[in-house]
MMTF fields as JSON, N, C-alpha, C and O atoms, coordinates in Angstrom:
{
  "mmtfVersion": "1.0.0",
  "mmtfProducer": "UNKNOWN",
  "numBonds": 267,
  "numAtoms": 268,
  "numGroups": 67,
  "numChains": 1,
  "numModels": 1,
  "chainsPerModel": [1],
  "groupsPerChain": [67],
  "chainIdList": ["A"],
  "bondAtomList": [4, 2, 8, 6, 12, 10, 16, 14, 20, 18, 24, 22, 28, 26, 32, 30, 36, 34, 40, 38, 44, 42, 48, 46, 52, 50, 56, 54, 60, 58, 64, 62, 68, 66, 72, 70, 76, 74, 80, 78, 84, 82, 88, 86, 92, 90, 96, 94, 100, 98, 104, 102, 108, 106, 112, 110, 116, 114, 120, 118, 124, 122, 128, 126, 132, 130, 136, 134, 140, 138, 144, 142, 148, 146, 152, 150, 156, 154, 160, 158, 164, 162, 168, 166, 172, 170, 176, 174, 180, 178, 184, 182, 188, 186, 192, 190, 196, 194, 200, 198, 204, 202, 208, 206, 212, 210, 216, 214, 220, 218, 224, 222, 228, 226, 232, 230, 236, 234, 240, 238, 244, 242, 248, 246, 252, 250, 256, 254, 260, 258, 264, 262],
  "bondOrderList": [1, 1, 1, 1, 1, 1, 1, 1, 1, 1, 1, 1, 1, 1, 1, 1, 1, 1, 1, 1, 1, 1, 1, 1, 1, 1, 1, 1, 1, 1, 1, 1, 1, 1, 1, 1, 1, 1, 1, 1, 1, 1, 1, 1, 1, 1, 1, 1, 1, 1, 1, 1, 1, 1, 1, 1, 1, 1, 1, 1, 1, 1, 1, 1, 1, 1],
  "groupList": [{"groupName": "UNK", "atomNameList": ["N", "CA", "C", "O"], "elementList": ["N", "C", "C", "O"], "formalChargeList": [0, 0, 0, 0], "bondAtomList": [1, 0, 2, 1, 3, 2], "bondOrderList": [1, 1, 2], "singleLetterCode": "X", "chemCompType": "L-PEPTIDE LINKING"}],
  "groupTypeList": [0, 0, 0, 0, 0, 0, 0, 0, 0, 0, 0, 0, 0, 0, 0, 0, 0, 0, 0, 0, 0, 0, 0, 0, 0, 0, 0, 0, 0, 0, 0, 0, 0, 0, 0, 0, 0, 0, 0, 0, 0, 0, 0, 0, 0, 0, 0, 0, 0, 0, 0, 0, 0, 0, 0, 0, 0, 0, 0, 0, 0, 0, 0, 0, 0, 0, 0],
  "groupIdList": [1, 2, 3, 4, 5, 6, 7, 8, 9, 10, 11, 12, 13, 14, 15, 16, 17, 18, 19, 20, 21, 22, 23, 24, 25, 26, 27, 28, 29, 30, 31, 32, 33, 34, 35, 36, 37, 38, 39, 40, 41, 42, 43, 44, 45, 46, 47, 48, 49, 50, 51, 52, 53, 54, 55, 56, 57, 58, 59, 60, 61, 62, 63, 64, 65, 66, 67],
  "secStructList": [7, 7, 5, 6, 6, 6, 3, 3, 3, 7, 6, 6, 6, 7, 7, 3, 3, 3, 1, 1, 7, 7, 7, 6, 6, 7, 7, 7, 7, 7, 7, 7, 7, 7, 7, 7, 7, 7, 7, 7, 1, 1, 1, 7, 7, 7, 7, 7, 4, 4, 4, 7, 7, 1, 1, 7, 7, 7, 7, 7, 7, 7, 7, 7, 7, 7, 7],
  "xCoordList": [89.566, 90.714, 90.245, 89.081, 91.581, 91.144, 91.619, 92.829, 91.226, 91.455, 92.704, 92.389, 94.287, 94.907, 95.412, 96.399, 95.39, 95.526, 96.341, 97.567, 95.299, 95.896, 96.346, 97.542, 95.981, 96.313, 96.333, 95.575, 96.969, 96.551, 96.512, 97.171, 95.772, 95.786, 96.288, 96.246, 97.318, 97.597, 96.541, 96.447, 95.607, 94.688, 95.144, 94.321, 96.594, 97.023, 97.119, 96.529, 98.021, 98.543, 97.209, 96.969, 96.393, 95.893, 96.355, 95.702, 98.181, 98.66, 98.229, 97.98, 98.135, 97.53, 98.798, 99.322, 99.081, 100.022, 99.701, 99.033, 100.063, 99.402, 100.51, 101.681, 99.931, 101.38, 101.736, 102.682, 100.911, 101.558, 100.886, 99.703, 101.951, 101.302, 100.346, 100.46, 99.853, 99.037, 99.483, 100.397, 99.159, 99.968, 99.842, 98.953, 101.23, 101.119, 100.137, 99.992, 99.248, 98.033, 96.762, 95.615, 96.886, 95.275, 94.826, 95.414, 93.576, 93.212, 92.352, 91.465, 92.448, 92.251, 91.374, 91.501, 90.166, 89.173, 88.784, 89.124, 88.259, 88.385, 87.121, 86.776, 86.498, 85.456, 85.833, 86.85, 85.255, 85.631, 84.379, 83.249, 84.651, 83.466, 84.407, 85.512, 83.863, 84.196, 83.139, 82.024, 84.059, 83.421, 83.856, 84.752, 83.005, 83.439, 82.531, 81.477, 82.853, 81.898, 81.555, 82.261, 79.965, 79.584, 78.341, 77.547, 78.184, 77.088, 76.249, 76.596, 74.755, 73.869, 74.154, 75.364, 73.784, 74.03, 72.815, 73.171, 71.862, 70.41, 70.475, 71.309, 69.384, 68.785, 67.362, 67.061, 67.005, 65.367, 65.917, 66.844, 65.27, 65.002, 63.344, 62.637, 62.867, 61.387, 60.883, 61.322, 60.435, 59.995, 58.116, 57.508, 57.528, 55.873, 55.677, 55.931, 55.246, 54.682, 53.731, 53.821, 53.056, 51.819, 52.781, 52.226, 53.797, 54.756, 55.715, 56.553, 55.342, 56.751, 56.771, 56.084, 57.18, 57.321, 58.393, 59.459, 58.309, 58.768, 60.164, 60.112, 61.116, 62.982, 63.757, 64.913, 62.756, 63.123, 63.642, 62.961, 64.715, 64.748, 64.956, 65.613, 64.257, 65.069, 65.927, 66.726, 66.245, 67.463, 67.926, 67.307, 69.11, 69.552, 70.862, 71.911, 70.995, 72.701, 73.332, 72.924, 74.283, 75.383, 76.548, 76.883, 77.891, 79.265, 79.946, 79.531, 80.679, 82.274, 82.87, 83.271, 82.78, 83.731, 85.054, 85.347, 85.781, 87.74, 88.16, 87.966, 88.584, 89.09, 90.539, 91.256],
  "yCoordList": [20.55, 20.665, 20.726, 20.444, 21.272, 21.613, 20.666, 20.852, 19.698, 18.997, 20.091, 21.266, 19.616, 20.39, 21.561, 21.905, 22.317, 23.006, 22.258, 22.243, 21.576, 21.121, 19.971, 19.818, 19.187, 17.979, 17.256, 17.786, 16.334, 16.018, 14.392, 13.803, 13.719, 12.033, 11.88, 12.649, 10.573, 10.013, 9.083, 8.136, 9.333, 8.588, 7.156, 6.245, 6.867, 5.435, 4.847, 3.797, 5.586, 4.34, 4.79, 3.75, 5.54, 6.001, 6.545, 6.61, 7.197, 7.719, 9.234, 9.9, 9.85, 10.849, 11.784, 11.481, 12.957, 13.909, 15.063, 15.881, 15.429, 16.463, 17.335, 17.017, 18.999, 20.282, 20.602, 21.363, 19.973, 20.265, 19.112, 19.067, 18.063, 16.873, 16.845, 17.257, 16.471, 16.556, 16.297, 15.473, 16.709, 16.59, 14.855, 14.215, 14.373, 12.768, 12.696, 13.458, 11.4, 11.071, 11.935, 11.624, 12.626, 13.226, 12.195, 11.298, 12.481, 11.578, 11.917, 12.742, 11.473, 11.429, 10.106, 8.896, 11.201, 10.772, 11.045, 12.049, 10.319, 9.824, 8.747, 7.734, 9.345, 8.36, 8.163, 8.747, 7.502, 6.756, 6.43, 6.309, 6.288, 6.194, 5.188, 5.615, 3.554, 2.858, 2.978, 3.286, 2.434, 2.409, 1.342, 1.378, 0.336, -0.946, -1.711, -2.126, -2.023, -1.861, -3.991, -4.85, -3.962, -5.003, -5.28, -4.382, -6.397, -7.039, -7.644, -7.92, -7.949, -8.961, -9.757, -9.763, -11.066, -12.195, -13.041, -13.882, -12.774, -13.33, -12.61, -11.748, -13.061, -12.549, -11.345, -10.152, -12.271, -11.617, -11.023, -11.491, -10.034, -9.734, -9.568, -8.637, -10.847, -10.781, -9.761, -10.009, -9.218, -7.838, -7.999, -8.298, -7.688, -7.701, -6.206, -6.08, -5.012, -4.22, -4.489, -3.811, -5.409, -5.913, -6.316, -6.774, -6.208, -6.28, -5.41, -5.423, -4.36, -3.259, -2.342, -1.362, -2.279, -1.414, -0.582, -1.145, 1.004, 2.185, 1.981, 1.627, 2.246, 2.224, 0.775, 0.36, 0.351, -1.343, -1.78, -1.482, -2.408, -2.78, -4.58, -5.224, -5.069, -6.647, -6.848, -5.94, -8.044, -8.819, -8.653, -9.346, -7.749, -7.83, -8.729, -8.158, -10.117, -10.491, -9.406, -9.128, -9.082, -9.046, -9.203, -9.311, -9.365, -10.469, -8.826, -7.714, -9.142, -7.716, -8.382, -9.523, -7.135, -7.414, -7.045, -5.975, -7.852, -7.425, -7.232, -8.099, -6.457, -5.366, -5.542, -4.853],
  "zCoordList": [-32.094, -32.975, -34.422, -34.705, -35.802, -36.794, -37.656, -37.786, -38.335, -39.518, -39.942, -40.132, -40.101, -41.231, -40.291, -40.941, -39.3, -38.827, -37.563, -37.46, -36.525, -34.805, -35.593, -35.343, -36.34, -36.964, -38.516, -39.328, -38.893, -40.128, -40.096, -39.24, -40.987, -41.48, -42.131, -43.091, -42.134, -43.496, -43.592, -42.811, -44.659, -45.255, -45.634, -45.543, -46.116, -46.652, -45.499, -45.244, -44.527, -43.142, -42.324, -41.712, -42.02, -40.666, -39.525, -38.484, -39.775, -39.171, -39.031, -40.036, -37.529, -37.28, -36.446, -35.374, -37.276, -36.761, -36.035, -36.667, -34.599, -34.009, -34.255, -34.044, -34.933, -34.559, -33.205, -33.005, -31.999, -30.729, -29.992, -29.652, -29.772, -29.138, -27.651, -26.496, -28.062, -26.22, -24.88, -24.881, -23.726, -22.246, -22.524, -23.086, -21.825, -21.621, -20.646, -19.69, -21.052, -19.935, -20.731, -20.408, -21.394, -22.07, -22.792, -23.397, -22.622, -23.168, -24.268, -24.044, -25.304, -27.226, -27.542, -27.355, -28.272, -28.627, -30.167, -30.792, -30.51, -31.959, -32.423, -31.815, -33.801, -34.421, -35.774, -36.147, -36.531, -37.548, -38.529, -38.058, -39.991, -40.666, -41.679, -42.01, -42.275, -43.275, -43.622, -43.201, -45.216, -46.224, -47.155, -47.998, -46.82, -47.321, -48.275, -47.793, -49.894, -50.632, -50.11, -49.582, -50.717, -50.732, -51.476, -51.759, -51.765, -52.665, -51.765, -50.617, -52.398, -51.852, -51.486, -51.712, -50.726, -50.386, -51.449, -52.273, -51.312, -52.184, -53.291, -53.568, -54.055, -55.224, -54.548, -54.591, -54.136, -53.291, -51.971, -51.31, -51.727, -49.984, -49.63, -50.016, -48.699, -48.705, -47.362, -46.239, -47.469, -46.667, -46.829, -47.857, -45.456, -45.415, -44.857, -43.659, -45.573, -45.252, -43.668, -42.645, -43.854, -42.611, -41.356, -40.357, -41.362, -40.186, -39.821, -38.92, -41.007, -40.565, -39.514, -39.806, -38.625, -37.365, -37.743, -37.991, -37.864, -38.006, -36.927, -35.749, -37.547, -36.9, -37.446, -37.36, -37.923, -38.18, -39.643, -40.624, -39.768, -41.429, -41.44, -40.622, -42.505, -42.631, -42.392, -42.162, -42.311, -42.438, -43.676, -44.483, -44.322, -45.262, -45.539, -45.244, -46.086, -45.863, -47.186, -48.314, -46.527, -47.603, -47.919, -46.74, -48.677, -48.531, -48.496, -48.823, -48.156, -48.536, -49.702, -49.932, -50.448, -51.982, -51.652, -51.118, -51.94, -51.636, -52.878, -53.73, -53.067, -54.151, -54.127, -54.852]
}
């Protein structure tokens, strides 16, 4: 389906409008991307090169800023 075309979002509610609703019982599939700002938890993040294994990242904490 086409963004704007088979369907559109309301971005404020997350309400999703189809121009021709689907057979009852289909089944609708759907992914999602947030974007939720946030700050450090620390000052430092201590990281050892001599332990880094390639796919891997620290432990980073960080808080969600509420806006």
């Amino acid at each position: 389906m086409v963004a704007g075309v088979d369907y559109t979002v309301d971005v404020t509610t997350g309400i999703v409008s189809f121009t021709d609703p689907p057979d009852i019982g289909a089944q609708i599939r759907a992914a999602f991307e947030f974007d939720v700002p946030v700050r450090f938890a620390t000052d430092t993040i201590r990281t050892s090169m001599s332990r880094f294994q390639a796919g891997e990242a620290p432990d980073v904490p960080v808080i969600e800023v509420r806006i």
